[in-house]
Tab-separated table of C-alpha atoms in Angstrom:
chain	number	residue	atom	x	y	z
A	1	MET	CA	2.986	25.864	-19.958
A	2	ILE	CA	2.000	22.474	-18.264
A	3	THR	CA	0.258	19.848	-20.177
A	4	LEU	CA	-1.142	16.703	-18.929
A	5	ARG	CA	-1.268	13.085	-20.447
A	6	ALA	CA	-1.610	9.483	-19.660
A	7	MET	CA	1.415	7.778	-18.306
A	8	THR	CA	3.128	4.999	-20.298
A	9	ARG	CA	6.060	2.532	-19.370
A	10	ASP	CA	8.421	4.823	-21.114
A	11	ASP	CA	7.761	7.162	-18.314
A	12	ILE	CA	8.820	5.211	-15.439
A	13	GLU	CA	12.530	5.960	-15.636
A	14	HIS	CA	11.672	9.652	-15.389
A	15	GLY	CA	9.358	9.036	-12.332
A	16	TYR	CA	11.912	6.879	-10.704
A	17	ALA	CA	14.469	9.634	-11.046
A	18	ILE	CA	12.318	12.073	-9.267
A	19	THR	CA	11.532	9.694	-6.383
A	20	GLN	CA	15.486	9.339	-6.092
A	21	GLN	CA	15.849	13.027	-5.906
A	22	LEU	CA	13.020	13.199	-3.066
A	23	GLN	CA	14.799	10.093	-1.338
A	24	TRP	CA	11.845	7.954	-1.666
A	25	PRO	CA	12.542	4.237	-1.604
A	26	HIS	CA	10.689	3.067	-4.879
A	27	ARG	CA	12.631	0.961	-7.241
A	28	ARG	CA	11.799	0.884	-11.001
A	29	GLU	CA	10.023	-2.381	-10.230
A	30	ASP	CA	7.749	-0.663	-7.821
A	31	TRP	CA	6.830	1.888	-10.364
A	32	LEU	CA	6.129	-0.728	-13.007
A	33	GLN	CA	3.741	-2.489	-10.448
A	34	ALA	CA	1.860	0.648	-9.772
A	35	LEU	CA	1.261	1.341	-13.449
A	36	THR	CA	0.235	-2.323	-13.956
A	37	LEU	CA	-2.272	-2.204	-11.274
A	38	GLY	CA	-3.556	1.246	-11.874
A	39	GLU	CA	-3.305	4.392	-14.118
A	40	GLY	CA	-1.041	7.425	-14.161
A	41	VAL	CA	-1.086	11.068	-15.192
A	42	VAL	CA	2.065	12.726	-16.230
A	43	ALA	CA	2.690	16.407	-16.293
A	44	GLU	CA	4.929	17.883	-18.816
A	45	GLU	CA	6.575	21.412	-19.591
A	46	ASN	CA	7.822	21.798	-23.117
A	47	GLY	CA	7.924	17.912	-23.459
A	48	ALA	CA	9.875	17.370	-20.287
A	49	PHE	CA	8.439	15.179	-17.517
A	50	VAL	CA	8.044	17.278	-14.355
A	51	GLY	CA	5.583	15.165	-12.230
A	52	SER	CA	3.071	12.439	-12.108
A	53	ALA	CA	0.381	10.980	-10.018
A	54	PHE	CA	-1.308	7.529	-9.822
A	55	GLY	CA	-4.840	6.303	-9.160
A	56	TRP	CA	-6.198	2.780	-8.648
A	57	ARG	CA	-9.877	1.833	-8.976
A	58	TRP	CA	-10.794	-0.870	-6.504
A	59	GLY	CA	-14.365	-1.802	-7.486
A	60	GLU	CA	-17.319	0.315	-8.221
A	61	GLN	CA	-17.128	2.710	-5.081
A	62	ALA	CA	-13.525	2.772	-3.865
A	63	ALA	CA	-10.259	4.167	-5.246
A	64	THR	CA	-6.901	5.229	-4.032
A	65	ILE	CA	-4.539	7.939	-5.091
A	66	GLY	CA	-0.623	8.092	-4.526
A	67	LEU	CA	2.725	8.460	-5.799
A	68	VAL	CA	1.894	12.130	-6.332
A	69	VAL	CA	5.500	13.446	-7.202
A	70	VAL	CA	6.659	16.679	-8.748
A	71	ASN	CA	10.262	17.637	-9.583
A	72	PRO	CA	11.696	19.650	-6.806
A	73	GLN	CA	12.678	22.385	-9.372
A	74	PHE	CA	9.139	22.805	-10.367
A	75	GLN	CA	7.330	22.660	-6.853
A	76	GLY	CA	5.295	25.649	-5.817
A	77	ARG	CA	3.668	26.076	-9.278
A	78	GLY	CA	0.544	24.354	-8.718
A	79	ILE	CA	1.507	21.339	-10.627
A	80	GLY	CA	0.514	18.779	-7.899
A	81	LYS	CA	-2.837	20.357	-7.765
A	82	GLN	CA	-3.309	19.854	-11.564
A	83	LEU	CA	-2.347	16.186	-11.184
A	84	MET	CA	-4.641	15.515	-8.424
A	85	LEU	CA	-7.683	17.105	-10.092
A	86	ALA	CA	-6.885	14.966	-13.305
A	87	VAL	CA	-6.681	11.670	-11.359
A	88	MET	CA	-9.841	12.471	-9.262
A	89	GLU	CA	-11.710	12.961	-12.473
A	90	LYS	CA	-11.183	9.320	-13.234
A	91	PHE	CA	-13.122	8.387	-10.040
A	92	PRO	CA	-16.271	10.766	-9.886
A	93	ASP	CA	-18.405	8.336	-7.885
A	94	SER	CA	-15.860	6.681	-5.712
A	95	ASN	CA	-14.737	7.100	-2.080
A	96	ILE	CA	-11.036	8.061	-2.638
A	97	ARG	CA	-8.371	7.335	-0.016
A	98	LEU	CA	-4.929	8.817	0.066
A	99	HIS	CA	-1.966	9.015	2.702
A	100	ALA	CA	-0.676	12.322	2.863
A	101	THR	CA	2.692	13.928	3.783
A	102	GLU	CA	2.681	16.956	5.957
A	103	MET	CA	3.623	19.068	2.752
A	104	GLY	CA	0.523	17.704	0.772
A	105	LYS	CA	-1.979	17.779	3.598
A	106	GLY	CA	-3.216	21.284	3.030
A	107	LEU	CA	-3.706	20.755	-0.705
A	108	TYR	CA	-5.655	17.543	-0.333
A	109	GLU	CA	-7.966	19.354	2.364
A	110	LYS	CA	-8.677	22.021	-0.318
A	111	LEU	CA	-9.741	19.404	-2.624
A	112	GLY	CA	-12.160	17.951	-0.181
A	113	PHE	CA	-10.381	15.264	1.574
A	114	LYS	CA	-10.920	14.754	5.245
A	115	VAL	CA	-8.459	13.443	7.924
A	116	THR	CA	-9.593	10.049	9.282
A	117	GLY	CA	-6.477	8.664	10.981
A	118	HIS	CA	-2.910	7.967	10.293
A	119	ILE	CA	-0.633	5.222	9.454
A	120	GLN	CA	2.675	4.280	11.175
A	121	GLN	CA	5.597	3.267	8.963
A	122	HIS	CA	7.807	0.737	10.763
A	123	GLN	CA	11.161	-0.529	9.352
A	124	THR	CA	14.432	-1.928	10.261
A	125	ARG	CA	17.615	-1.896	8.138
A	126	GLU	CA	18.653	-5.215	9.484
A	127	LEU	CA	15.954	-7.408	11.113
A	128	ALA	CA	17.779	-8.864	14.179
A	129	ALA	CA	14.955	-10.450	16.362
A	130	VAL	CA	13.250	-13.030	14.066
A	131	PRO	CA	9.992	-14.011	16.075
A	132	CYS	CA	9.220	-17.753	16.634
A	133	VAL	CA	6.159	-18.921	15.045
A	134	HIS	CA	3.486	-20.314	17.432
A	135	ILE	CA	0.535	-21.883	15.768
A	136	PRO	CA	-2.092	-23.287	18.085
A	137	ALA	CA	-3.177	-26.770	17.363
A	138	ASP	CA	-6.468	-25.809	16.053
A	139	LEU	CA	-5.034	-23.430	13.332
A	140	THR	CA	-3.190	-24.458	10.242
A	141	LEU	CA	-0.690	-22.000	8.392
A	142	ARG	CA	-0.133	-22.605	4.499
A	143	ASN	CA	0.879	-20.866	1.330
A	144	ALA	CA	-2.095	-19.400	-0.486
A	145	GLN	CA	-3.067	-20.931	-3.998
A	146	PRO	CA	-4.728	-19.634	-6.910
A	147	ALA	CA	-7.942	-21.185	-5.830
A	148	ASP	CA	-7.961	-19.214	-2.478
A	149	ALA	CA	-7.955	-15.771	-4.650
A	150	GLU	CA	-11.782	-15.258	-4.746
A	151	LEU	CA	-11.986	-15.879	-0.837
A	152	LEU	CA	-9.013	-13.582	-0.116
A	153	THR	CA	-10.376	-10.847	-2.364
A	154	LYS	CA	-13.714	-10.944	-0.272
A	155	LEU	CA	-11.897	-10.965	3.002
A	156	ASP	CA	-9.693	-8.065	1.870
A	157	GLN	CA	-12.675	-6.048	0.862
A	158	GLN	CA	-14.083	-6.704	4.526
A	159	ALA	CA	-11.192	-4.899	6.019
A	160	HIS	CA	-11.241	-1.554	3.925
A	161	GLY	CA	-14.034	-1.687	1.419
A	162	MET	CA	-11.654	-2.024	-1.758
A	163	TRP	CA	-12.458	-4.856	-4.376
A	164	ARG	CA	-8.741	-5.759	-5.564
A	165	PRO	CA	-8.903	-9.161	-7.357
A	166	THR	CA	-6.163	-8.387	-9.737
A	167	LEU	CA	-3.863	-7.398	-6.781
A	168	ILE	CA	-4.787	-10.494	-4.885
A	169	ASN	CA	-4.221	-12.792	-7.789
A	170	SER	CA	-0.821	-11.144	-8.392
A	171	LEU	CA	0.235	-11.461	-4.721
A	172	ILE	CA	-0.626	-15.186	-4.825
A	173	ALA	CA	1.003	-15.718	-8.217
A	174	GLU	CA	4.145	-13.638	-7.813
A	175	TYR	CA	4.887	-13.321	-4.080
A	176	GLN	CA	4.905	-15.287	-0.910
A	177	THR	CA	1.399	-15.212	0.459
A	178	VAL	CA	0.424	-17.239	3.471
A	179	LEU	CA	-3.142	-17.789	5.000
A	180	LEU	CA	-4.216	-18.901	8.526
A	181	GLN	CA	-7.299	-21.210	8.778
A	182	ASP	CA	-9.066	-22.945	11.517
A	183	ALA	CA	-10.291	-26.691	11.812
A	184	ASN	CA	-13.273	-25.906	9.829
A	185	GLN	CA	-11.195	-24.388	7.030
A	186	ARG	CA	-12.392	-20.907	7.802
A	187	VAL	CA	-9.611	-18.277	7.068
A	188	GLN	CA	-8.469	-16.288	9.861
A	189	GLY	CA	-6.230	-14.010	7.948
A	190	PHE	CA	-3.658	-13.773	5.249
A	191	ALA	CA	-0.510	-11.685	4.358
A	192	SER	CA	2.069	-11.337	1.732
A	193	LEU	CA	5.934	-10.740	1.503
A	194	ARG	CA	7.410	-9.166	-1.468
A	195	ARG	CA	10.505	-7.054	-2.371
A	196	PHE	CA	9.969	-3.355	-2.132
A	197	GLY	CA	12.191	-0.288	-1.987
A	198	HIS	CA	15.411	-1.019	0.148
A	199	GLY	CA	14.464	-4.539	0.906
A	200	TYR	CA	11.339	-6.416	1.833
A	201	ALA	CA	7.800	-5.385	2.687
A	202	ILE	CA	5.163	-7.271	4.508
A	203	GLY	CA	1.644	-6.257	3.479
A	204	PRO	CA	-1.050	-6.482	3.132
A	205	VAL	CA	-1.862	-8.117	6.405
A	206	ILE	CA	-5.468	-8.936	6.748
A	207	ALA	CA	-6.595	-10.513	9.852
A	208	LEU	CA	-9.511	-11.262	12.256
A	209	ASN	CA	-7.464	-10.090	15.353
A	210	LEU	CA	-3.870	-9.219	16.489
A	211	ASP	CA	-2.889	-12.651	17.322
A	212	SER	CA	-3.580	-13.845	13.881
A	213	ALA	CA	-1.952	-10.911	12.253
A	214	GLN	CA	1.208	-11.637	14.474
A	215	MET	CA	1.279	-15.268	13.494
A	216	LEU	CA	1.201	-14.248	9.790
A	217	ILE	CA	3.822	-11.666	10.065
A	218	ALA	CA	6.205	-13.956	12.137
A	219	ALA	CA	5.734	-16.707	9.472
A	220	LEU	CA	6.915	-14.422	6.723
A	221	MET	CA	9.790	-13.126	8.577
A	222	GLN	CA	11.424	-16.508	8.955
A	223	GLY	CA	14.532	-16.231	6.710
A	224	LEU	CA	14.838	-12.434	6.802
A	225	ARG	CA	17.347	-12.084	9.517
A	226	GLY	CA	19.617	-9.200	8.552
A	227	GLU	CA	17.321	-7.899	5.833
A	228	PHE	CA	15.656	-4.635	5.412
A	229	VAL	CA	12.011	-5.138	6.526
A	230	ARG	CA	9.129	-2.700	6.398
A	231	ILE	CA	5.481	-2.783	7.526
A	232	ASP	CA	3.092	-0.010	7.283
A	233	THR	CA	0.250	-0.493	9.870
A	234	ASP	CA	-3.005	1.476	10.847
A	235	GLY	CA	-2.192	3.641	13.758
A	236	ALA	CA	-5.689	2.905	15.241
A	237	LEU	CA	-4.807	-0.856	15.500
A	238	PRO	CA	-2.606	-2.512	18.146
A	239	LEU	CA	0.378	-3.830	15.864
A	240	ALA	CA	2.817	-1.190	16.481
A	241	ALA	CA	3.853	-1.964	19.917
A	242	TRP	CA	4.742	-5.557	18.840
A	243	LEU	CA	6.779	-4.287	15.839
A	244	GLU	CA	8.840	-2.058	18.097
A	245	THR	CA	9.901	-5.127	20.185
A	246	LEU	CA	11.225	-6.690	17.007
A	247	GLY	CA	13.213	-3.577	16.156
A	248	LEU	CA	11.126	-2.284	13.505
A	249	VAL	CA	10.903	1.429	14.736
A	250	GLN	CA	8.451	3.953	13.497
A	251	VAL	CA	10.134	6.403	10.871
A	252	ASP	CA	7.035	8.304	9.685
A	253	ALA	CA	3.168	8.724	10.222
A	254	PRO	CA	1.450	9.868	7.149
A	255	THR	CA	-2.154	11.285	7.544
A	256	THR	CA	-5.086	8.964	6.167
A	257	MET	CA	-7.460	11.215	4.197
A	258	ILE	CA	-10.709	10.170	2.606
A	259	ARG	CA	-12.934	12.099	0.069
A	260	GLY	CA	-16.237	10.564	0.374
A	261	THR	CA	-17.433	8.087	3.071
A	262	PRO	CA	-14.931	6.196	5.220
A	263	TRP	CA	-15.041	2.491	5.379
A	264	SER	CA	-15.982	0.863	8.820
A	265	PRO	CA	-15.299	-2.836	9.081
A	266	GLN	CA	-18.078	-4.759	10.873
A	267	ALA	CA	-17.575	-6.427	14.267
A	268	GLY	CA	-16.009	-9.879	13.931
A	269	GLU	CA	-14.794	-9.036	10.273
A	270	MET	CA	-11.293	-8.689	8.894
A	271	GLN	CA	-9.141	-5.712	9.618
A	272	ALA	CA	-6.220	-4.371	7.726
A	273	PHE	CA	-3.321	-4.686	10.180
A	274	GLY	CA	-0.771	-3.980	7.335
A	275	LEU	CA	-1.044	-1.951	3.980
A	276	MET	CA	0.081	-3.267	0.637
A	277	THR	CA	1.674	0.260	0.125
A	278	GLN	CA	0.933	3.852	1.435
A	279	ALA	CA	-0.013	4.685	-2.192
A	280	MET	CA	-2.284	1.555	-2.943
A	281	ALA	CA	-3.400	1.160	0.795
């Protein structure tokens, strides 16, 4: 008999072990970050951890679900559906976003999620082509400071409708986060670099246009020659072709699905050229 309960830090090792079985890249530290920023549900059978799922509330009307994992020995028994329903109950009035594997897509459709697009996972095991950073004279690139958090949170929300102050504060305090601003101090975009999975991940990348996104990514790639680098980008935006020229090949294309109303950025506002993670978006 399957029972469900709230996840605690003591469950991280069990969840990590399952993602290792599934050959997902997540480290223990990635699991801890997911739990720190969100909340998880654990499925047990006779006291044994057999699966889990996470949810993150991003403001009053937006949430994401991800890291839905079931021990391979227990798959096919509806445990994934039980976990999904338990997490969805936490966000009854929210527009919920997730990124589906081909295996999970059918279940999510039955739960009311609609396909809205896809993302492209680009990565390289050893970054060979480190792009030059060309910043026009009318723009300035600098490290983000705690005082920037409120503005970056608003710009982040412009791009995808999610209000994520806790995440933005964490990115500024714990990781390398850079922003681009014009001569009038107006921010043209920001991006973060952090350890994740097999090496480094760049994201989120929030920018007004492709040129700004490329400048931010190029700046964060300095010093990463020979390192594993990953970027997840929206398939509807024109970043992928440039990533390919840097040797970051596409290795996956999960489906973006929404239960509720999809977010549509306004003309002239920020766009999400890079995700934080597939789970958190």
